[in-house]
Coordinates of C-alpha atoms and ligand atoms in Angstrom, one line a residue:
M1 CA 0.8 55.9 47.4
P2 CA 3.2 58.7 46.7
K3 CA 6.9 57.8 46.5
R4 CA 7.8 60.8 48.6
I5 CA 6.8 61.1 52.3
Y6 CA 6.8 63.9 54.7
I7 CA 6.0 63.1 58.3
T8 CA 6.0 65.5 61.3
T9 CA 5.6 65.4 65.0
P10 CA 4.2 68.4 67.0
I11 CA 7.0 70.8 68.0
Y12 CA 7.3 70.5 71.7
Y13 CA 7.2 73.3 74.3
V14 CA 10.6 74.1 75.8
N15 CA 9.2 75.1 79.1
D16 CA 8.7 71.4 80.0
K17 CA 11.2 68.5 80.2
P18 CA 10.8 65.7 77.7
H19 CA 8.5 62.9 78.9
I20 CA 6.8 59.7 77.6
G21 CA 4.3 61.7 75.5
H22 CA 7.0 63.4 73.5
A23 CA 9.0 60.2 73.2
Y24 CA 5.9 58.3 72.1
T25 CA 4.8 60.6 69.2
T26 CA 8.3 60.8 67.9
T27 CA 8.8 57.1 68.1
V28 CA 5.6 56.5 66.1
C29 CA 6.9 58.8 63.4
D30 CA 10.4 57.1 63.6
V31 CA 9.0 53.6 63.1
Y32 CA 7.0 54.7 60.1
A33 CA 9.9 56.8 58.7
R34 CA 12.4 53.9 59.0
F35 CA 10.0 51.4 57.5
M36 CA 9.3 53.6 54.5
R37 CA 12.9 54.4 53.9
F38 CA 13.6 50.7 53.9
A39 CA 10.7 50.3 51.5
G40 CA 12.5 52.6 49.1
R41 CA 10.5 55.8 49.7
E42 CA 12.0 59.2 49.9
V43 CA 11.2 60.3 53.4
F44 CA 11.6 63.6 55.3
F45 CA 10.9 63.3 59.0
L46 CA 10.6 66.6 61.0
T47 CA 10.5 67.3 64.7
G48 CA 11.5 70.3 66.8
T49 CA 10.7 72.7 69.6
D50 CA 8.1 75.4 70.1
E51 CA 10.0 78.2 71.9
H52 CA 7.9 81.3 72.0
G53 CA 5.1 82.6 74.2
L54 CA 4.2 83.8 77.6
K55 CA 4.8 80.5 79.3
V56 CA 8.4 80.3 78.2
E57 CA 8.9 84.0 79.1
K58 CA 7.5 83.3 82.6
S59 CA 9.4 80.1 83.2
A60 CA 12.6 81.9 82.2
Q61 CA 11.8 84.8 84.5
A62 CA 11.2 82.4 87.4
R63 CA 14.7 80.9 86.9
G64 CA 16.3 84.3 86.4
I65 CA 17.5 83.5 82.9
S66 CA 16.6 84.8 79.5
P67 CA 13.9 83.1 77.5
Q68 CA 16.5 82.3 74.8
Q69 CA 18.8 80.7 77.4
L70 CA 15.9 78.5 78.6
A71 CA 15.0 77.6 75.0
D72 CA 18.6 76.7 74.2
E73 CA 18.9 74.5 77.2
N74 CA 15.7 72.6 76.7
A75 CA 16.0 72.3 73.0
S76 CA 19.3 70.6 73.3
E77 CA 17.9 68.4 76.0
F78 CA 15.1 67.3 73.6
Q79 CA 17.7 66.7 70.9
R80 CA 19.9 64.6 73.2
V81 CA 16.9 62.5 74.4
M82 CA 15.6 61.9 70.9
S83 CA 19.0 60.7 69.7
R84 CA 19.3 58.4 72.7
L85 CA 15.9 56.9 71.8
G86 CA 17.2 56.1 68.3
L87 CA 14.9 58.6 66.6
T88 CA 16.1 59.4 63.1
F89 CA 14.5 62.7 62.3
D90 CA 15.9 64.5 59.2
D91 CA 15.7 68.0 60.7
F92 CA 15.0 69.5 64.1
I93 CA 13.4 72.9 63.8
R94 CA 13.4 75.5 66.5
T95 CA 11.0 78.4 66.3
T96 CA 13.6 80.9 67.5
E97 CA 15.9 80.2 64.5
P98 CA 16.2 83.0 62.1
R99 CA 15.1 80.8 59.2
H100 CA 11.8 80.2 60.9
V101 CA 11.2 83.7 62.2
E102 CA 11.9 85.3 58.8
Q103 CA 9.6 83.0 56.9
V104 CA 6.8 83.4 59.5
Q105 CA 7.0 87.1 59.0
A106 CA 7.0 86.8 55.2
M107 CA 3.9 84.6 55.3
V108 CA 2.1 86.8 57.8
R109 CA 2.9 89.7 55.4
K110 CA 1.2 87.7 52.7
L111 CA -1.8 87.1 54.9
L112 CA -2.1 90.8 55.6
D113 CA -1.8 91.6 51.9
T114 CA -4.6 89.3 51.0
D115 CA -6.8 90.6 53.8
A116 CA -6.9 87.1 55.5
V117 CA -5.4 89.0 58.5
Y118 CA -6.8 92.4 59.6
L119 CA -6.4 94.8 62.5
G120 CA -9.5 94.7 64.7
E121 CA -10.6 95.9 68.1
F122 CA -11.1 93.6 71.0
E123 CA -13.1 94.6 74.1
G124 CA -13.7 92.7 77.3
W125 CA -13.4 92.6 81.1
Y126 CA -9.7 92.8 82.0
D127 CA -8.0 91.4 85.2
E128 CA -5.0 93.7 85.4
G129 CA -3.1 91.6 87.9
Q130 CA -3.5 88.4 85.9
E131 CA -3.2 90.1 82.5
E132 CA -6.3 88.2 81.4
Y133 CA -9.6 89.0 79.7
H134 CA -12.9 87.5 80.7
T135 CA -16.1 87.3 78.7
E136 CA -19.3 89.1 79.9
T137 CA -20.7 85.8 81.2
K138 CA -17.6 84.9 83.0
A139 CA -17.2 88.4 84.4
R140 CA -20.8 88.3 85.7
E141 CA -20.1 85.0 87.4
L142 CA -17.0 86.5 89.1
D143 CA -19.1 89.5 90.2
Y144 CA -16.8 91.7 88.1
K145 CA -13.9 91.1 90.5
S146 CA -10.6 89.3 90.0
P147 CA -10.7 85.8 91.3
V148 CA -7.1 86.1 92.4
S149 CA -6.7 89.6 93.8
G150 CA -10.3 90.6 94.4
E151 CA -9.7 93.9 92.6
P152 CA -12.5 95.1 90.3
L153 CA -12.2 94.0 86.6
V154 CA -11.9 96.9 84.2
R155 CA -13.5 97.4 80.9
A156 CA -10.6 97.4 78.4
K157 CA -10.0 97.6 74.7
E158 CA -7.1 96.3 72.7
D159 CA -6.1 96.4 69.1
N160 CA -5.5 92.9 67.8
Y161 CA -4.7 91.3 64.5
Y162 CA -7.3 88.7 63.6
F163 CA -7.2 85.8 61.3
R164 CA -10.4 85.7 59.2
L165 CA -11.2 82.1 60.1
S166 CA -14.9 82.6 59.5
A167 CA -14.2 83.0 55.7
F168 CA -13.1 79.4 55.6
Q169 CA -16.2 77.8 56.9
E170 CA -17.4 76.4 53.6
P171 CA -14.0 75.4 52.2
L172 CA -13.3 73.5 55.4
E173 CA -16.6 71.7 55.3
R174 CA -15.9 70.8 51.7
L175 CA -12.5 69.6 52.7
F176 CA -13.9 67.3 55.3
Q177 CA -16.4 65.9 52.8
Q178 CA -14.0 65.4 49.9
Q179 CA -11.1 64.1 52.0
P180 CA -12.8 61.8 54.5
D181 CA -9.3 60.7 55.7
F182 CA -8.1 64.2 56.3
V183 CA -8.5 63.7 60.1
R184 CA -8.0 60.2 61.5
P185 CA -9.0 58.2 63.5
A186 CA -12.7 58.6 62.4
A187 CA -13.9 59.3 66.0
R188 CA -11.6 62.4 66.0
R189 CA -12.9 63.5 62.6
N190 CA -16.5 63.4 63.9
E191 CA -15.6 65.6 66.9
V192 CA -14.0 68.2 64.7
L193 CA -17.0 68.1 62.3
G194 CA -19.4 68.6 65.1
R195 CA -17.6 71.7 66.3
L196 CA -17.1 73.0 62.8
R197 CA -20.8 72.9 62.3
E198 CA -21.3 75.2 65.3
G199 CA -19.8 77.9 63.1
L200 CA -16.4 79.6 63.0
Q201 CA -15.3 83.0 64.3
D202 CA -12.3 85.0 63.5
V203 CA -9.4 84.3 65.8
P204 CA -7.0 86.8 67.4
M205 CA -3.5 86.2 66.0
S206 CA -1.4 88.8 67.8
R207 CA -0.6 89.7 71.4
T208 CA 0.6 92.8 73.0
N209 CA 1.0 91.7 76.6
F210 CA 4.4 90.1 76.2
T211 CA 7.3 90.3 73.8
W212 CA 8.8 86.8 73.5
G213 CA 7.7 86.0 70.1
V214 CA 7.9 86.8 66.4
P215 CA 7.1 90.5 65.9
M216 CA 4.2 91.4 63.7
P217 CA 5.5 92.8 60.4
H218 CA 5.2 96.6 60.3
D219 CA 3.8 96.6 63.8
P220 CA 6.5 95.4 66.2
G221 CA 4.4 96.3 69.3
H222 CA 2.4 93.1 68.5
V223 CA 3.8 89.6 68.7
I224 CA 2.4 86.9 66.5
Y225 CA 0.3 84.5 68.5
V226 CA 2.5 81.5 69.4
W227 CA 0.2 78.9 67.8
I228 CA 0.3 80.6 64.3
D229 CA 4.1 80.8 64.6
A230 CA 4.2 77.2 65.7
L231 CA 2.0 75.7 63.0
M232 CA 4.1 77.3 60.3
N233 CA 7.1 75.2 61.4
Y234 CA 5.8 72.4 59.1
I235 CA 6.5 74.6 56.1
T236 CA 9.3 76.9 57.2
A237 CA 11.5 73.7 57.6
L238 CA 11.0 73.1 53.9
G239 CA 11.7 76.7 53.0
L240 CA 8.2 77.4 51.6
G241 CA 8.2 80.9 52.9
E242 CA 11.4 81.7 51.1
P243 CA 11.2 80.5 47.5
D244 CA 14.7 81.6 46.5
S245 CA 16.4 79.6 49.3
D246 CA 18.4 76.4 49.2
A247 CA 15.9 74.9 51.6
Y248 CA 13.2 75.6 49.2
R249 CA 15.1 74.1 46.3
Q250 CA 16.0 71.0 48.2
R251 CA 12.9 70.4 50.3
S252 CA 9.8 72.1 48.9
K253 CA 9.1 68.8 47.0
Y254 CA 8.1 67.2 50.2
W255 CA 5.0 69.4 50.7
P256 CA 2.2 68.6 51.3
A257 CA 2.8 66.5 54.4
T258 CA 1.8 62.8 54.2
Y259 CA 1.1 62.8 58.0
H260 CA 1.0 65.3 60.7
I261 CA 1.1 63.1 63.8
I262 CA -0.2 64.8 66.9
G263 CA -1.9 64.3 70.2
K264 CA -5.7 64.7 70.4
E265 CA -5.5 67.8 72.6
I266 CA -4.1 70.0 69.7
L267 CA -6.4 68.7 67.0
W268 CA -8.5 71.8 66.5
F269 CA -5.4 73.8 65.6
H270 CA -4.2 71.2 63.1
A271 CA -7.6 70.2 61.6
V272 CA -9.2 73.6 61.3
I273 CA -6.9 76.6 61.8
W274 CA -3.9 75.1 60.0
P275 CA -5.7 74.1 56.8
A276 CA -7.4 77.6 56.8
I277 CA -4.1 79.3 57.0
L278 CA -2.8 77.1 54.1
M279 CA -5.8 77.9 52.0
A280 CA -5.2 81.6 52.7
L281 CA -1.6 81.2 51.6
D282 CA -2.7 79.3 48.6
L283 CA -0.7 76.2 49.5
P284 CA -1.8 72.5 49.2
L285 CA -3.2 70.8 52.3
P286 CA -1.7 67.9 54.2
K287 CA -3.0 64.5 53.3
C288 CA -3.8 63.5 56.9
V289 CA -3.8 64.9 60.4
Y290 CA -3.5 61.9 62.6
A291 CA -4.5 62.6 66.3
H292 CA -3.6 59.8 68.6
S293 CA -5.0 59.5 72.2
F294 CA -3.0 59.7 75.4
W295 CA -0.9 57.5 77.5
I296 CA -2.3 57.3 81.0
H297 CA -0.3 55.7 83.9
E298 CA -1.6 52.7 85.9
G299 CA -5.2 53.9 85.3
Q300 CA -4.6 57.5 86.1
K301 CA -4.2 60.6 83.9
M302 CA -0.6 61.8 84.1
S303 CA -0.2 65.2 85.6
K304 CA 2.4 67.4 87.3
S305 CA 0.2 67.7 90.5
L306 CA -0.1 63.9 90.8
G307 CA 3.7 63.6 90.1
N308 CA 3.0 60.5 88.0
F309 CA 4.5 61.5 84.7
I310 CA 6.6 58.9 83.1
D311 CA 9.6 61.0 82.8
L312 CA 13.0 60.5 81.3
A313 CA 14.5 58.8 84.4
T314 CA 11.7 56.2 84.3
I315 CA 12.0 55.7 80.6
Q316 CA 15.8 55.1 81.1
Q317 CA 15.0 52.4 83.7
Y318 CA 12.9 50.5 81.2
V319 CA 15.6 50.9 78.6
D320 CA 18.3 49.7 81.0
R321 CA 16.2 46.7 82.1
Y322 CA 14.6 45.6 78.9
G323 CA 16.6 47.3 76.1
L324 CA 15.8 50.2 73.9
D325 CA 14.2 48.0 71.2
A326 CA 11.8 46.5 73.8
W327 CA 10.8 50.1 74.8
R328 CA 10.2 51.0 71.2
Y329 CA 8.3 47.8 70.6
Y330 CA 6.0 48.5 73.6
M331 CA 5.4 52.1 72.5
A332 CA 4.6 51.0 68.9
T333 CA 2.4 48.0 69.7
H334 CA 0.5 49.1 72.8
G335 CA 0.4 52.9 72.4
P336 CA -2.7 55.1 72.1
L337 CA -2.7 55.3 68.3
G338 CA -6.4 54.6 68.2
A339 CA -9.3 56.6 69.6
T340 CA -8.9 55.4 73.2
D341 CA -6.2 56.1 75.8
A342 CA -3.6 53.5 76.6
D343 CA -2.6 52.5 80.1
F344 CA 1.1 52.2 80.7
R345 CA 1.5 49.5 83.3
A346 CA 4.8 48.0 84.5
D347 CA 3.3 44.5 84.7
H348 CA 1.8 44.8 81.2
F349 CA 5.1 46.0 79.7
H350 CA 6.8 43.0 81.4
S351 CA 4.3 40.5 80.1
V352 CA 4.4 41.9 76.5
Y353 CA 8.2 41.6 76.7
N354 CA 8.1 38.0 77.7
T355 CA 5.3 36.9 75.5
D356 CA 6.2 38.6 72.2
L357 CA 9.9 39.2 72.5
A358 CA 11.5 36.6 74.8
N359 CA 9.2 33.7 74.2
T360 CA 8.2 34.2 70.6
L361 CA 10.7 36.1 68.5
G362 CA 13.8 35.5 70.6
N363 CA 13.0 31.9 71.4
C364 CA 12.1 31.0 67.8
A365 CA 15.2 32.6 66.3
S366 CA 17.4 30.9 69.0
R367 CA 15.9 27.4 68.7
T368 CA 16.1 27.5 64.9
A369 CA 19.7 28.6 64.9
A370 CA 20.5 26.1 67.7
M371 CA 19.1 23.2 65.6
I372 CA 21.0 24.3 62.5
N373 CA 24.1 24.3 64.7
K374 CA 23.4 21.0 66.2
Y375 CA 22.3 19.1 63.1
F376 CA 24.1 20.9 60.3
D377 CA 27.2 22.2 62.1
G378 CA 25.9 25.7 61.7
F379 CA 25.5 25.7 57.9
V380 CA 22.2 26.7 56.5
P381 CA 20.7 23.6 54.9
A382 CA 19.1 23.5 51.5
E383 CA 15.4 23.7 51.1
A384 CA 15.2 20.8 48.8
G385 CA 16.4 17.4 50.0
P386 CA 17.2 14.2 48.1
D387 CA 13.7 12.9 48.7
E388 CA 12.3 13.7 45.2
S389 CA 8.7 12.6 46.1
A390 CA 8.4 15.4 48.6
L391 CA 9.3 18.1 46.1
A392 CA 6.7 20.7 45.3
E393 CA 4.7 20.2 42.1
E394 CA 5.2 23.6 40.6
E395 CA 7.6 24.4 37.8
G396 CA 10.4 26.9 37.9
P397 CA 12.6 27.8 40.9
D398 CA 9.8 26.6 43.2
R399 CA 10.3 23.0 41.9
L400 CA 13.2 22.6 44.3
R401 CA 11.2 23.5 47.3
M402 CA 9.8 20.9 49.7
M403 CA 6.2 21.5 50.8
I404 CA 5.9 20.1 54.2
A405 CA 2.8 19.7 56.3
D406 CA 0.8 21.7 53.7
H407 CA 2.9 24.8 54.5
D408 CA 3.3 27.0 51.4
W409 CA 5.9 29.1 53.0
P410 CA 6.6 31.5 50.1
A411 CA 2.9 32.4 50.0
I412 CA 2.7 32.7 53.8
A413 CA 5.7 35.0 53.9
K414 CA 4.4 37.0 51.0
E415 CA 1.1 37.6 52.7
A416 CA 2.9 38.7 55.9
V417 CA 5.0 41.2 53.9
S418 CA 2.1 42.7 52.1
S419 CA -0.2 43.0 55.1
S420 CA 2.6 44.4 57.3
T421 CA 3.5 47.0 54.6
A422 CA -0.1 47.9 53.9
A423 CA -0.8 48.4 57.6
M424 CA 2.3 50.6 58.0
E425 CA 1.2 52.8 55.1
E426 CA -1.9 53.5 57.1
I427 CA 0.2 54.1 60.2
D428 CA -1.3 51.1 61.9
L429 CA 1.8 50.2 63.7
A430 CA 0.4 47.5 65.9
R431 CA -1.2 45.7 62.9
S432 CA 2.0 46.0 60.8
I433 CA 4.2 44.6 63.6
G434 CA 1.5 42.0 64.4
S435 CA 1.8 40.6 60.9
A436 CA 5.5 40.1 61.3
I437 CA 5.2 38.6 64.8
G438 CA 2.4 36.4 63.4
L439 CA 4.8 35.0 60.9
V440 CA 7.2 34.1 63.7
R441 CA 4.3 32.4 65.6
K442 CA 3.6 30.3 62.5
V443 CA 7.2 29.2 62.5
D444 CA 6.9 28.2 66.1
A445 CA 3.7 26.2 65.4
F446 CA 5.4 24.6 62.3
I447 CA 8.3 23.4 64.5
N448 CA 5.9 22.0 67.0
L449 CA 4.0 20.3 64.2
T450 CA 6.9 18.8 62.3
E451 CA 9.1 18.1 65.3
P452 CA 12.5 18.4 63.5
Y453 CA 14.2 17.2 66.7
K454 CA 12.6 13.8 66.2
L455 CA 13.3 13.7 62.5
A456 CA 17.0 14.3 63.4
K457 CA 17.1 10.8 64.8
D458 CA 16.3 9.3 61.4
E459 CA 19.2 9.5 58.9
G460 CA 16.7 8.9 56.0
K461 CA 14.8 12.2 56.9
R462 CA 17.8 14.5 56.6
G463 CA 16.5 16.2 53.5
E464 CA 13.2 16.9 55.1
L465 CA 14.9 18.1 58.3
G466 CA 17.1 20.5 56.3
A467 CA 14.1 21.8 54.4
I468 CA 12.1 22.4 57.6
L469 CA 15.0 24.3 59.2
Y470 CA 15.6 26.3 56.1
Q471 CA 12.0 27.3 56.0
C472 CA 12.0 28.3 59.6
L473 CA 15.1 30.4 59.4
E474 CA 14.0 32.0 56.1
A475 CA 10.6 33.0 57.6
V476 CA 12.4 34.5 60.6
R477 CA 14.7 36.4 58.3
I478 CA 11.7 37.8 56.4
A479 CA 10.0 38.7 59.7
S480 CA 13.1 40.5 60.9
L481 CA 13.1 42.7 57.9
L482 CA 9.5 43.8 58.7
L483 CA 10.5 44.3 62.4
W484 CA 13.7 46.3 61.7
A485 CA 11.9 49.7 61.8
V486 CA 10.7 49.1 65.3
M487 CA 13.7 47.2 66.6
P488 CA 16.7 48.3 64.6
G489 CA 19.3 47.3 67.1
K490 CA 18.1 43.7 67.7
M491 CA 17.3 43.0 64.1
S492 CA 20.7 44.1 63.0
E493 CA 22.1 41.7 65.7
L494 CA 20.0 38.9 64.2
W495 CA 21.3 39.7 60.7
S496 CA 24.9 39.6 61.8
A497 CA 24.3 36.2 63.4
L498 CA 23.0 35.1 60.0
G499 CA 26.1 36.7 58.4
L500 CA 23.9 39.1 56.5
S501 CA 24.9 42.7 55.8
I502 CA 21.7 44.6 55.1
E503 CA 21.5 48.4 54.7
P504 CA 17.9 49.5 55.3
D505 CA 18.7 52.9 53.9
A506 CA 19.3 51.4 50.5
G507 CA 15.6 50.9 50.4
R508 CA 15.4 47.3 49.1
L509 CA 12.8 45.8 51.5
A510 CA 10.6 44.2 49.0
E511 CA 13.4 42.6 47.1
L512 CA 15.1 41.3 50.3
A513 CA 11.8 40.0 51.6
E514 CA 11.4 37.6 48.7
W515 CA 11.4 34.0 49.6
G516 CA 14.7 32.2 49.0
G517 CA 17.0 35.2 49.8
L518 CA 18.8 33.2 52.4
E519 CA 21.5 31.1 50.7
P520 CA 22.1 27.6 51.8
G521 CA 25.6 26.9 53.0
R522 CA 25.8 30.2 54.9
R523 CA 27.1 30.0 58.4
V524 CA 24.7 30.7 61.3
R525 CA 25.8 31.6 64.8
K526 CA 23.8 31.0 67.9
I527 CA 21.3 33.7 68.7
A528 CA 20.2 35.2 72.0
L529 CA 18.2 38.3 71.4
F530 CA 15.9 38.9 74.3
P531 CA 17.1 37.6 77.6
R532 CA 14.5 36.8 80.2
V533 CA 13.9 39.5 82.7
D534 CA 13.1 38.4 86.2
T535 CA 9.6 39.4 87.4
L536 CA 11.0 40.6 90.7
S537 CA 13.0 43.2 89.0
V538 CA 10.0 45.0 87.4
I539 CA 10.7 48.7 87.6
E540 CA 10.0 49.9 91.1
G541 CA 8.0 53.0 91.6
A542 CA 6.5 52.6 88.2
A543 CA 4.0 49.9 89.4
Ligands
ME8_601 O1 1.3 71.1 72.5 N1 0.3 60.7 75.7 O2 3.5 70.9 72.8 P1 3.7 69.9 74.0 C1 0.7 60.7 74.4 N2 3.9 73.1 71.3 N3 1.2 61.8 73.9 C2 1.4 62.9 74.6 C3 1.0 62.9 76.0 C4 0.4 61.7 76.5 N4 0.0 61.7 77.8 N5 1.2 64.1 76.4 C5 1.8 64.8 75.4 C6 2.4 71.5 72.2 N6 1.9 64.1 74.3 C7 2.6 72.5 71.1 C8 2.5 71.9 69.8 S1 2.6 71.9 67.1 C9 2.6 73.0 65.9 C10 2.7 72.8 68.6 C11 2.5 64.4 73.0 O3 5.1 70.0 74.4 C12 1.4 64.6 71.9 O4 2.0 64.4 70.7 O5 2.6 70.2 75.0 C13 1.0 66.0 72.1 O6 0.3 66.5 71.1 C14 2.3 66.7 72.3 O7 3.1 65.7 73.1 C15 2.2 68.0 73.0 O8 3.5 68.5 73.3

């Protein structure tokens, strides 16, 4: 795995308010980015807003403001929301920024020079009222009349710039063969391959029917098609279109992207058009385009017409009731990262909160800390007791460890760390987090098996009691390191209860996660991480 990581979200349209979909994709990237920074990797995490195009122009007109005003308003709303959700992007790119516009023009100039873009003629049946072209088949279906105004369609011609996508058929097929993980999950890759095999046609890449966009170099009557402009954000943020800039000097090292994380509806642009553009620009290709599925809501697709979008106000209610970290936990563990959609249900959120967070993680940390307070006045006991016969057989530092009930804790913890890290590398958030929670479950089972509260009654078993509680707390500490990326607030709270000052940005995860890091004699406070939430107060209106 490369030491450097570049992860991106789609850039979001400013004609919509932020909703669960935007929060979700950005949270997935954030969890990955935080984990990898903690693991010592050099991470660049990019998000931003897509601000050009007819839709933005029309929404602005409808509100009687300029498109730039609308973009400014909503871009700052996106930034505000993302910061509130604890999302630690390294840059937020806006496609109306001069740094982006200038580089897009420079790169399109290059595409014109290499003949990957050419001026061609487009002809079709035009609906003048709707400013929309129809194909011959569609026009025939409509009886050559506008479906909206009933006026006759007119035969019209337009000059358009085209991107020579057809020239990349073979290189793209080769890419999909040589880099089987270029598109993930596999089901999505197969869809793209199927469509690719139908053959590629050149695609228009300029428009003349509106002005809110990046002007075509040398031909300002044309505006660069918003998708071409938008896709380029991934490289303009790194200065790749401006090799003598500071941005280039500082950031070009991050290209190619490790992951472009996107929703499945925009996969074609990312899996076919984007690599073709990069090939035409002679730039390396991203390692992986990861297209997740969709959140649906209580079994139904979310849509404006149904009015069932999980919007910011609803997200805020969950955050208020369960805490920001619980929100992030649910997004990361039950979200639609795989090939199927995920159903957001209030009762499910509630039961995941209680099962994983209140009853497992919270309870385990709190009962361990409580026993240490009760039996050892709050001081972390030593792992080795005076009972020599119970000492582990091994030589070296392990010699002082008691192996109780056949639990080789250093090995158990090591396995959790390596499987959690490996799953995170693959962006399998649920599995990564599951390994950490699994470690906590083992601690719970260990407590139930060894019954330290009974040993506490026997003065002769003090060494064993201390070792058990040390092992429980040490395993919880290691799990908390693996869970920090998803629940940074709560895990920091836990660390401070253990008197630990850990700086995840210092990148020492592996070192800190070694068994034995917790020093005996340290003072432990009582811990209450995830208070129970009453079922009656499950978010109303969301159910
Ligand atoms: O498409 N579930 O922007 P956009 C999960 N500007 N994620 C969802 C979702 C849902 N129900 N709905 C949306 C655009 N998303 C373009 C992108 S990139 C060069 C240009 C997420 O504001 C998901 O990541 O419509 C999806 O791809 C993105 O929001 C679309 O955001």
